[in-house]
Amino acid sequence: KVDPIMLADGHYHGAVHTVSDITEHRQAVEKLRENEHFLREVQEIASMGSYVLDIADGRWKSSEVLDRVLGLGPSYVRSVEGWVRLIHPDERATMAAYFREHVLGRKQLFVKEYRIIRQNDGAVRWVYGRGKLEFDPQGCPVKMKGTIHDITERKLEADALQQSEERYRLIFNASGDAMVSCALSEDGQPHTFIMVNDVACERYGYARAELLRMTPLELDAPEGRKVATAAIKKLMAEKQATWESWHQTKDGRQIPVEIVAVLFSLRGERMIFAVVRDITARKQGEAERNALQAQLAQAQKMESIGRLAGGVAHDFNNMLQVILGNADLCMMKVSPESPLHKWLRAINKSALHAKSLTRQLLAFSRREIIEPARVDLNRIVVEMMKLLPRLIGENIAIVWRPDPEPGFVKADSSPIDQILTNLAINARDAIRGTGTITIKTSHVTLHHADCRQHPGATPGDYVVLTFADTGCGMDQEIRAHIFEPFFTTKAAGKGTGLGLAMVYGIVSQNNGFIDVASAPGQGTSFNIYWPRVRGAGTHQVAGETPQAVVGGSETILLVEDEEVVRALTYEFLASLGYTVLTADGPETALRLAAGPSGEIQLLVTDVIMPVMNGRDLARRVVELRPAIKSLFVSGFAADALAQQGGVLDAGVHFLAKPFSRDDLARKVREALTA
């Protein structure tokens, strides 16, 4: 554009003006301002500041955000030395080495997490730095640009998480129980383990890598798999479950376990975490404790109903005979896989328990026939020592001091077990807090003078079983009554007063006696004297193979007045191959014995019958058939078969009701081959 301009001389001259369009420039400047504002906001949000370092003069510039991150005040001198002072002393050597090797030496980006000390307040902060060093054409560093991000919170969270994981790992591996975890599919199938602790590896015998390739179901023993499948279904429904099962180790051993499992979700996937406890000791302890407690409970009831038991034993054992016998016959006909077989076993088991109870009830009243054998008292105590600690508790120590010489006595081993059990219970209740039970055996010889102190004792050699405790002891008045039925010093509901009465009855029936020494605060000592016998002893140990069951082809005369018992016994004998002649009483039996029945090798007769007992019948039959042998059967210990005290007469073959088919088979062969 040309405009006229009037000068001082009054003339007009032309002037040229240039006009440019600056819209794009203004827009670019505005955009730059927006970007700078956005960058500042981003840095504020991320606690990330930026800097530029001039290598030549060592000065550097920083953003406002970085100043706040580093805690820089107005007095801070922005130099290389000042920068170094901001770095935590423990980090400086590492940072210098990293810078020389990677950034200067290899010309790589600076990427590093490190600690700083804020200039204004001395607080330690974690930062993440990224930077780039610029070089001139000659390769000399001239400038460095970068960012610094405050990552303290993230670092603390990561450290806390790591510490938590380490604590969890320590607890996980320090636990005395196996701990495992795995994922669970939608249909309830567990996947392979994703986590197992050291105990799991040790218990099952697998290396960790091996277990992590297995599923939980692969640890189940065959009988435990159905239980595990049902438990997982419950777990899916209720989110937690507890069950007992059997697991199998790498070498094939099976162990009982208790499993406590929870179901949870992790990143959208269903997971199982389970604690698996080995309950072998607990199972053994429960079984042994239950057996001992049941035995003790039965023993303590003997005296109170001993006389009644003697009166009803015959009929009761006949009923038990029918139950046991028919259960045996049915089990012979039913497949073991059939549910009926399980129910029949339950019937059989209950009837055997009732049989055991009846025999124990008869023991105190000395109405049960006993068949004592030569046994080593030391050996019986050794076997009971496996069970007594579980019965009395860990607060009581047991000291066993056997005589070096075997203590052979003539007795049944089962009643001796009952004696030890009862004495142990009494000692446990007498000891307050901690204490000691001492059991020992010794050999003594009693003369006439010694026997005056023990009514009923006879001179001779004895094996003495001593059972002593450090309990509260007894005074003289209490000692005078301890063997009386129903006498007890225990609180109501804690004892029946029958335990020591039963001990007294068993010892007396075996021709022994008891000496008691006790005083308040000085404990109690029981000295049980058993007549000693010479020669080798016998004692069947649990697990030994019983005599094989065999039948025969001989002819047997069976006499039984109870029709159902007679029919059952006939079935037993016939199934064993014998020819059986049956009689419902002594008169019929005598007619058959006198008649043309051919050779009869054995008489099997009940003892208690109307008109004539079994012993008298046997004498009459022997008169008719001198070669015949006899086996007596009864549910009651008749005086006709036993000496005083219920000890079986020598040479008499006796089978107590109720009996099984196998019991009958063995006794028949024993009588026939005697």
XYZ file of C-alpha atoms in Angstrom:
674
model
C 0.000 0.000 0.000
C 1.333 3.551 -0.940
C 0.320 6.553 1.207
C 1.100 10.279 0.412
C 3.243 11.891 3.072
C 3.670 15.673 3.287
C 7.180 16.661 4.304
C 8.409 19.909 5.873
C 8.942 21.516 2.524
C 5.234 21.184 1.817
C 5.619 18.545 -0.824
C 3.928 15.147 -0.856
C 6.055 12.095 -1.202
C 4.944 8.434 -1.493
C 5.569 5.881 1.466
C 5.297 2.048 1.255
C 3.814 -0.040 4.219
C 4.038 -3.931 4.461
C 1.138 -5.867 6.103
C 1.486 -9.634 7.010
C -1.186 -12.225 7.990
C -0.130 -13.614 11.444
C -3.156 -15.827 12.170
C -1.276 -19.095 11.874
C 1.526 -17.756 14.044
C -0.910 -16.741 16.782
C -2.611 -20.134 16.576
C 0.758 -21.901 16.880
C 1.668 -19.821 19.914
C -1.685 -20.594 21.494
C -1.238 -24.287 20.783
C 2.185 -24.196 22.363
C 0.750 -22.558 25.458
C -1.942 -25.249 25.639
C 0.651 -28.020 25.301
C 2.809 -26.445 27.974
C -0.196 -26.189 30.282
C -1.164 -29.796 29.554
C 2.419 -30.916 30.194
C 2.473 -29.100 33.531
C -0.816 -30.716 34.535
C 0.422 -34.175 33.554
C 3.611 -33.616 35.513
C 1.593 -32.458 38.504
C -0.661 -35.518 38.397
C 2.194 -37.977 37.895
C 4.612 -36.242 40.300
C 6.991 -36.200 37.385
C 9.320 -33.313 36.778
C 11.743 -32.537 33.971
C 15.209 -31.043 33.799
C 17.900 -29.887 31.368
C 21.583 -30.083 32.351
C 24.206 -28.030 30.544
C 27.407 -30.034 30.696
C 29.687 -27.066 29.903
C 28.866 -24.951 32.949
C 27.318 -27.712 35.143
C 24.116 -25.698 35.565
C 20.692 -27.230 35.174
C 17.098 -26.114 34.945
C 14.108 -27.926 36.300
C 10.346 -27.735 36.154
C 8.245 -26.569 39.079
C 7.037 -30.124 39.644
C 10.589 -31.422 39.852
C 11.459 -28.687 42.331
C 8.629 -29.892 44.558
C 9.655 -33.535 44.142
C 13.241 -32.718 45.124
C 12.213 -30.196 47.759
C 14.308 -27.425 46.224
C 14.180 -23.974 47.805
C 15.284 -20.563 46.505
C 18.708 -20.925 48.104
C 19.522 -24.156 46.353
C 22.484 -23.908 43.967
C 21.726 -25.810 40.777
C 25.105 -27.390 40.121
C 26.380 -30.905 39.509
C 27.695 -31.008 43.057
C 24.312 -29.889 44.366
C 22.645 -32.586 42.328
C 24.947 -35.260 43.747
C 24.096 -34.150 47.282
C 20.447 -34.889 46.570
C 21.237 -38.552 45.863
C 21.065 -40.843 48.904
C 24.612 -41.692 50.133
C 23.988 -45.425 49.731
C 23.098 -44.908 46.063
C 25.909 -42.562 44.934
C 28.599 -45.123 44.098
C 26.135 -47.308 42.206
C 24.749 -44.312 40.318
C 28.246 -43.102 39.337
C 29.256 -46.527 38.061
C 25.994 -46.895 36.132
C 26.402 -43.457 34.544
C 30.012 -44.108 33.491
C 29.361 -47.572 32.048
C 25.957 -47.270 30.413
C 25.300 -43.610 29.699
C 28.788 -42.294 28.920
C 30.400 -45.534 27.844
C 27.609 -47.160 25.844
C 25.627 -43.968 25.137
C 22.449 -45.608 26.388
C 19.416 -43.957 27.912
C 19.623 -43.292 31.631
C 16.945 -45.513 33.241
C 17.232 -46.026 36.990
C 15.280 -46.317 40.260
C 17.100 -44.725 43.185
C 16.631 -42.848 46.425
C 17.012 -39.105 46.999
C 17.098 -36.932 50.090
C 14.817 -33.929 49.737
C 16.711 -30.673 50.138
C 14.135 -28.840 52.264
C 13.019 -31.495 54.802
C 15.564 -34.340 54.521
C 12.855 -36.891 53.664
C 13.963 -39.991 51.761
C 11.996 -40.571 48.551
C 12.177 -43.161 45.804
C 12.315 -41.791 42.246
C 12.402 -43.234 38.749
C 14.691 -41.324 36.397
C 14.876 -41.398 32.621
C 17.298 -39.227 30.666
C 19.226 -38.829 27.456
C 22.753 -37.490 27.119
C 23.451 -35.451 23.966
C 26.890 -35.439 22.364
C 28.603 -32.973 19.946
C 30.082 -34.138 16.634
C 33.370 -34.909 18.393
C 31.534 -37.260 20.824
C 31.778 -35.002 23.830
C 28.716 -34.740 26.102
C 27.096 -31.326 25.965
C 23.622 -31.600 27.430
C 21.352 -34.024 29.287
C 17.584 -33.951 29.344
C 15.352 -36.122 31.422
C 12.454 -36.680 33.764
C 12.235 -37.743 37.381
C 9.102 -39.501 38.673
C 8.326 -39.794 42.395
C 7.520 -43.515 42.926
C 7.738 -43.624 46.725
C 4.148 -44.793 47.301
C 4.378 -47.483 44.640
C 7.728 -48.630 46.016
C 6.418 -48.819 49.567
C 3.395 -50.783 48.386
C 5.645 -53.163 46.458
C 7.930 -53.594 49.473
C 4.942 -54.238 51.732
C 3.609 -56.773 49.262
C 6.984 -58.476 49.073
C 7.255 -58.612 52.863
C 3.744 -59.997 53.074
C 4.601 -62.645 50.506
C 7.784 -63.539 52.371
C 5.886 -63.826 55.669
C 3.255 -65.948 53.968
C 5.958 -68.112 52.414
C 7.612 -68.589 55.794
C 4.311 -69.538 57.434
C 3.410 -71.692 54.450
C 6.615 -73.710 54.680
C 7.012 -73.602 58.472
C 3.613 -75.168 59.100
C 3.571 -78.686 60.485
C 0.752 -79.536 58.077
C 0.829 -79.975 54.337
C -0.596 -76.969 52.461
C -1.607 -77.074 48.818
C -3.530 -74.977 46.315
C -4.961 -75.576 42.863
C -7.534 -74.256 40.413
C -10.967 -75.818 40.030
C -12.826 -76.295 36.774
C -16.490 -75.424 36.260
C -17.518 -79.077 36.665
C -15.607 -79.460 39.920
C -12.474 -81.164 38.613
C -9.299 -79.969 40.372
C -6.406 -79.003 38.122
C -2.739 -79.604 38.885
C -1.258 -78.030 42.002
C -0.006 -74.491 41.629
C 1.463 -74.331 45.113
C 2.707 -76.917 47.648
C 4.736 -76.390 50.805
C 7.800 -78.252 52.050
C 5.778 -80.483 54.387
C 3.713 -81.760 51.462
C 6.873 -82.711 49.584
C 8.359 -84.459 52.613
C 5.152 -86.271 53.584
C 4.331 -87.678 50.184
C 7.915 -88.285 49.066
C 7.694 -86.272 45.843
C 9.945 -83.488 44.630
C 8.162 -80.148 44.321
C 8.334 -80.286 40.526
C 6.656 -83.706 40.605
C 3.814 -82.542 42.842
C 3.196 -79.504 40.657
C 2.450 -81.888 37.781
C -0.143 -83.791 39.846
C -3.753 -83.159 40.868
C -5.141 -83.581 44.410
C -7.059 -86.702 43.355
C -3.772 -88.408 42.510
C -2.810 -88.271 46.191
C -5.987 -90.047 47.287
C -5.747 -93.719 48.175
C -8.346 -95.850 46.346
C -10.741 -95.839 49.308
C -10.400 -92.059 49.665
C -11.353 -91.000 46.135
C -15.117 -91.246 46.568
C -14.839 -89.290 49.799
C -12.787 -86.591 48.071
C -15.237 -86.281 45.163
C -18.175 -85.843 47.548
C -16.214 -83.336 49.629
C -15.385 -81.198 46.580
C -19.094 -81.035 45.708
C -19.800 -79.796 49.228
C -16.934 -77.329 48.924
C -18.386 -75.881 45.714
C -21.762 -75.423 47.384
C -20.647 -74.104 50.792
C -17.242 -72.504 49.958
C -15.543 -74.495 52.719
C -15.423 -78.113 53.836
C -13.661 -80.420 56.292
C -13.341 -84.140 55.783
C -11.221 -87.159 56.644
C -9.713 -89.387 53.996
C -6.767 -91.602 53.121
C -3.776 -90.383 51.111
C -1.056 -92.440 49.472
C 2.644 -91.575 49.408
C 5.034 -92.113 46.517
C 6.268 -95.382 48.044
C 2.718 -96.719 48.414
C 2.123 -96.074 52.116
C -1.388 -95.012 53.082
C -1.940 -92.400 55.788
C -5.171 -91.073 57.319
C -5.573 -87.321 56.870
C -7.905 -84.515 57.858
C -8.441 -81.916 55.124
C -9.704 -78.377 55.714
C -10.349 -76.606 52.391
C -11.725 -73.235 51.293
C -12.893 -72.079 47.874
C -12.015 -68.563 46.691
C -11.721 -66.537 43.495
C -8.449 -65.192 42.108
C -8.458 -63.097 38.944
C -11.762 -64.607 37.943
C -10.614 -68.210 38.460
C -11.954 -70.540 41.175
C -9.202 -71.748 43.483
C -8.899 -74.263 46.330
C -6.591 -73.808 49.294
C -6.323 -76.809 51.624
C -4.525 -77.705 54.832
C -3.867 -81.451 55.063
C -3.063 -82.873 58.499
C -1.645 -86.339 59.145
C -3.926 -87.834 61.826
C -2.231 -91.227 62.143
C -1.286 -90.682 65.784
C -4.699 -89.268 66.604
C -6.499 -92.194 65.011
C -4.320 -94.699 66.826
C -4.758 -92.850 70.091
C -8.531 -92.632 69.689
C -8.831 -96.305 68.832
C -6.645 -97.406 71.714
C -8.248 -94.997 74.164
C -11.748 -96.045 73.137
C -10.825 -99.702 73.503
C -9.356 -99.126 76.955
C -12.246 -96.960 78.118
C -14.786 -99.504 76.874
C -12.898 -102.308 78.588
C -12.737 -100.313 81.798
C -16.422 -99.377 81.682
C -17.398 -103.011 81.277
C -15.062 -104.120 84.032
C -16.453 -101.556 86.486
C -19.978 -102.885 86.004
C -19.108 -106.511 86.763
C -19.612 -106.551 90.493
C -22.933 -104.697 90.523
C -24.620 -107.196 88.225
C -22.351 -110.222 88.659
C -24.917 -112.350 90.468
C -27.679 -111.386 88.070
C -25.418 -112.168 85.102
C -24.718 -115.641 86.451
C -28.430 -116.351 86.626
C -29.313 -115.174 83.118
C -26.088 -116.094 81.288
C -27.320 -119.446 80.041
C -30.433 -118.123 78.292
C -28.715 -114.945 77.150
C -25.820 -116.824 75.575
C -28.257 -119.156 73.829
C -29.882 -116.107 72.231
C -26.504 -114.706 71.291
C -25.594 -118.093 69.842
C -28.573 -117.930 67.499
C -27.730 -114.374 66.438
C -24.045 -115.057 65.852
C -24.562 -118.411 64.243
C -27.194 -117.309 61.779
C -25.149 -114.244 60.896
C -22.180 -116.549 60.164
C -24.324 -118.831 57.995
C -25.797 -115.901 56.082
C -22.371 -114.371 55.457
C -21.259 -117.700 53.980
C -24.099 -117.401 51.449
C -23.844 -113.669 50.654
C -21.179 -112.080 48.480
C -18.792 -109.791 50.405
C -19.659 -107.008 47.949
C -23.352 -107.160 48.848
C -24.768 -104.512 51.231
C -26.293 -107.401 53.145
C -22.801 -108.637 53.975
C -21.996 -105.318 55.651
C -25.181 -105.437 57.715
C -24.503 -109.017 58.716
C -21.002 -108.033 59.812
C -22.541 -105.298 61.946
C -24.880 -107.833 63.555
C -21.963 -110.183 64.112
C -19.827 -107.416 65.599
C -22.554 -106.315 68.009
C -23.230 -109.861 69.104
C -19.529 -110.472 69.706
C -19.430 -107.314 71.807
C -22.350 -108.636 73.842
C -20.544 -111.966 74.177
C -17.460 -110.190 75.506
C -19.573 -108.204 77.953
C -21.234 -111.368 79.278
C -17.892 -113.053 79.878
C -16.602 -110.031 81.762
C -19.721 -109.838 83.894
C -19.246 -113.475 84.872
C -15.585 -113.006 85.727
C -16.077 -111.135 88.996
C -18.631 -113.580 90.398
C -16.218 -116.404 89.422
C -18.935 -118.066 87.371
C -16.944 -118.060 84.150
C -14.793 -121.022 83.270
C -11.226 -119.929 82.668
C -8.542 -121.831 80.811
C -5.287 -120.436 82.164
C -2.037 -121.053 80.325
C 1.596 -120.485 81.166
C 2.292 -116.861 80.256
C 5.202 -114.495 80.832
C 3.984 -111.622 83.001
C 6.816 -109.425 81.720
C 5.635 -109.865 78.153
C 2.046 -108.953 78.995
C 3.160 -105.726 80.688
C 5.395 -104.813 77.738
C 2.432 -105.072 75.366
C 0.219 -102.986 77.651
C 2.947 -100.328 77.895
C 2.084 -99.417 74.308
C -1.439 -98.413 75.379
C -1.167 -97.084 78.937
C 0.556 -93.751 78.099
C -2.367 -92.758 75.886
C -4.797 -93.581 78.692
C -3.122 -91.651 81.508
C -1.864 -88.555 79.652
C 1.467 -86.883 79.000
C 1.765 -85.354 82.490
C 2.458 -88.769 84.052
C 5.668 -90.689 83.374
C 5.711 -94.490 83.363
C 8.782 -96.352 84.591
C 9.051 -100.057 83.708
C 11.465 -102.211 85.733
C 11.134 -105.866 84.761
C 12.899 -108.655 86.571
C 15.667 -110.027 84.301
C 14.202 -113.512 84.693
C 10.922 -114.235 82.861
C 7.907 -114.209 85.150
C 5.940 -117.292 84.149
C 2.498 -117.597 85.773
C -0.604 -119.620 85.023
C -3.341 -117.198 84.083
C -5.468 -115.721 81.306
C -3.760 -112.697 79.738
C -6.951 -110.673 79.109
C -7.876 -110.247 82.804
C -4.300 -109.118 83.522
C -4.752 -106.410 80.866
C -7.921 -105.326 82.686
C -6.057 -105.163 86.010
C -3.353 -102.901 84.548
C -5.971 -100.673 82.922
C -7.941 -100.206 86.156
C -4.856 -99.530 88.250
C -3.638 -96.995 85.670
C -6.966 -95.117 85.759
C -6.934 -95.000 89.573
C -3.318 -93.754 89.567
C -4.122 -91.090 86.982
C -6.991 -89.766 89.110
C -4.841 -89.813 92.262
C -2.008 -87.781 90.734
C -2.474 -84.016 90.774
C -0.382 -82.257 88.133
C 2.668 -84.299 87.189
C 3.714 -87.610 88.639
C 5.157 -91.054 88.043
C 3.817 -94.598 87.783
C 6.308 -97.375 88.395
C 5.585 -100.909 87.217
C 7.979 -103.700 88.073
C 8.126 -107.478 88.442
C 10.093 -109.540 90.924
C 10.365 -113.128 92.212
C 9.786 -114.044 95.844
C 9.408 -117.203 97.877
C 6.824 -117.155 100.685
C 7.096 -119.353 103.740
C 4.432 -120.237 106.296
C 5.291 -117.192 108.397
C 4.854 -114.913 105.412
C 1.475 -116.396 104.531
C -0.004 -115.467 107.918
C -0.202 -111.877 106.709
C -2.165 -112.895 103.611
C -5.259 -115.004 104.284
C -5.655 -117.715 101.667
C -2.018 -117.574 100.567
C 0.009 -120.772 100.440
C 3.771 -121.129 100.736
C 5.663 -121.249 97.478
C 7.222 -119.232 94.661
C 5.469 -116.134 93.373
C 5.902 -113.547 90.645
C 5.052 -110.148 92.099
C 3.615 -107.427 89.876
C 4.122 -104.057 91.595
C 2.109 -101.034 90.478
C 3.072 -97.856 92.363
C 2.080 -94.206 91.863
C 3.085 -90.852 93.358
C -0.514 -89.770 93.887
C -2.325 -88.418 96.934
C -2.320 -91.758 98.767
C -4.890 -93.196 101.210
C -5.308 -93.413 104.953
C -5.880 -96.656 106.840
C -9.660 -96.339 106.931
C -9.930 -95.973 103.163
C -7.483 -98.849 102.565
C -9.736 -101.139 104.576
C -12.611 -100.668 102.115
C -10.998 -100.249 98.675
C -11.919 -103.746 97.438
C -15.545 -103.468 98.486
C -17.998 -103.064 95.596
C -19.348 -99.532 95.149
C -16.817 -98.000 97.547
C -15.217 -94.924 96.005
C -13.569 -91.691 97.117
C -14.181 -89.991 93.777
C -16.760 -87.312 93.131
C -20.213 -88.259 91.903
C -20.126 -89.378 88.290
C -16.353 -89.908 88.335
C -16.252 -93.538 89.463
C -18.445 -96.502 90.360
C -16.268 -98.176 92.975
C -16.127 -101.408 90.950
C -12.626 -101.185 89.437
C -10.616 -102.495 92.379
C -13.371 -104.967 93.240
C -12.939 -106.447 89.760
C -9.134 -106.520 90.215
C -9.585 -108.417 93.469
C -11.930 -110.928 91.840
C -9.589 -111.669 88.928
C -6.528 -112.077 91.145
C -8.422 -114.326 93.547
C -9.729 -116.507 90.711
C -6.145 -117.044 89.569
C -5.089 -118.104 93.113
C -3.221 -114.883 93.781
C -3.544 -112.122 96.350
C -2.937 -108.396 96.698
C -0.936 -106.377 99.205
C -1.576 -102.614 99.372
C 0.742 -99.995 100.885
C -0.336 -96.334 101.007
C -0.284 -93.215 103.145
C -1.652 -89.687 102.643
C 0.719 -87.688 100.450
C 3.005 -90.676 99.850
C 1.332 -92.427 96.940
C 0.025 -95.979 96.663
C 1.653 -99.305 95.837
C -0.194 -102.497 94.833
C 1.777 -105.747 95.046
C -0.042 -108.508 93.190
C 1.230 -112.012 93.903
C 0.815 -114.643 91.149
C 1.789 -118.274 91.773
C 4.893 -118.931 89.737
C 5.096 -121.874 87.330
C 8.157 -123.483 85.824
C 8.745 -124.163 82.139
C 8.232 -122.271 78.907
C 5.399 -119.813 78.637
C 2.862 -119.186 75.902
C 1.193 -115.963 74.988
C -0.608 -115.325 71.742
C 0.213 -111.941 70.260
C -2.296 -109.940 68.241
C -1.738 -110.628 64.590
C -0.576 -114.221 64.986
C -2.274 -116.665 62.617
C -4.896 -118.781 64.448
C -5.163 -122.504 63.974
C -6.570 -123.392 60.560
C -10.249 -124.341 60.379
C -10.795 -127.895 59.124
C -13.752 -130.248 59.071
C -14.001 -134.004 59.010
C -16.120 -137.057 58.160
C -16.718 -138.474 61.659
C -20.144 -139.030 63.190
C -21.196 -136.677 65.985
C -24.035 -137.002 68.469
C -25.382 -133.494 69.153
C -27.495 -132.945 72.300
C -29.169 -129.552 72.786
C -32.557 -128.849 74.380
C -32.987 -125.457 72.668
C -34.388 -126.146 69.196
C -32.951 -123.061 67.439
C -29.506 -123.632 68.920
C -29.654 -127.313 68.001
C -30.621 -126.517 64.393
C -27.877 -123.938 64.101
C -25.179 -126.229 65.524
C -26.332 -128.971 63.169
C -25.875 -126.617 60.198
C -22.372 -125.720 61.372
C -21.274 -129.335 61.775
C -22.908 -130.509 58.554
C -21.225 -127.707 56.603
C -17.893 -128.997 57.927
C -18.545 -132.457 56.500
C -19.564 -134.328 59.654
C -22.453 -136.794 59.936
C -24.690 -135.438 62.699
C -27.237 -137.211 64.898
C -29.404 -134.756 66.859
C -31.142 -135.198 70.219
C -33.409 -132.711 72.011
C -32.439 -133.982 75.463
C -30.583 -136.638 77.467
C -33.243 -139.356 77.032
C -33.184 -139.148 73.232
C -29.401 -139.046 73.284
C -29.179 -142.241 75.340
C -31.570 -144.036 72.954
C -29.461 -143.026 69.967
C -26.251 -144.034 71.727
C -27.718 -147.436 72.612
C -29.259 -148.008 69.198
C -27.766 -149.332 65.949
C -26.430 -145.962 64.854
C -23.038 -147.224 63.789
C -19.849 -145.749 65.155
C -20.153 -142.394 66.937
C -16.833 -140.664 67.544
C -17.881 -137.531 69.472
C -20.599 -136.377 71.855
C -21.313 -132.641 71.670
C -23.666 -131.752 74.519
C -25.068 -128.755 76.292
C -24.250 -128.671 80.007
C -27.430 -127.189 81.479
C -30.456 -129.323 80.526
C -33.604 -130.581 82.281
C -33.489 -133.980 84.046
C -29.759 -134.552 83.547
C -26.768 -132.243 83.071
C -24.225 -132.693 80.316
C -21.485 -134.156 82.527
C -23.765 -136.949 83.821
C -25.018 -137.625 80.301
C -21.442 -138.011 79.080
C -20.712 -140.609 81.773
C -23.796 -142.629 80.728
C -22.896 -142.436 77.034
C -19.315 -143.554 77.728
C -20.739 -146.635 79.452
C -22.557 -147.460 76.191
C -19.733 -146.434 73.872
C -16.355 -146.473 75.690
C -14.399 -145.019 72.725
C -16.551 -141.914 72.359
C -15.114 -138.508 73.233
C -16.962 -135.501 74.622
C -17.173 -131.775 73.994
C -19.233 -129.711 76.437
C -21.039 -126.557 75.335
C -22.638 -124.013 77.642
C -23.375 -120.365 78.139
C -22.893 -120.766 81.892
C -19.968 -122.124 83.906
C -21.481 -125.136 85.618
C -19.801 -126.562 88.713
C -20.024 -129.976 87.046
C -17.215 -128.961 84.657
C -15.022 -126.755 86.802
C -13.023 -126.844 89.967
C -13.505 -124.275 92.686
C -12.887 -120.828 91.252
C -14.093 -121.736 87.762
C -10.882 -123.416 86.567
C -11.662 -126.096 83.981
C -11.028 -129.703 85.055
C -8.039 -131.322 83.403
C -8.853 -133.223 80.226
C -12.300 -131.644 79.793
C -13.054 -130.054 76.429
C -15.330 -127.061 76.727
C -16.773 -124.513 74.280
C -18.491 -121.407 75.653
C -21.619 -120.041 74.052
C -21.995 -118.105 71.913
C -19.511 -119.540 69.451
C -18.825 -119.138 65.747
C -18.599 -121.867 63.147
C -14.811 -121.554 63.218
C -14.740 -121.804 67.026
C -16.807 -124.977 66.869
C -14.679 -126.471 64.102
C -11.448 -126.007 66.089
C -12.880 -127.377 69.326
C -14.346 -130.428 67.581
C -10.990 -131.273 66.006
C -9.261 -130.660 69.330
C -11.618 -133.088 71.105
C -11.432 -135.729 68.352
C -7.635 -135.719 68.231
C -7.055 -135.499 71.997
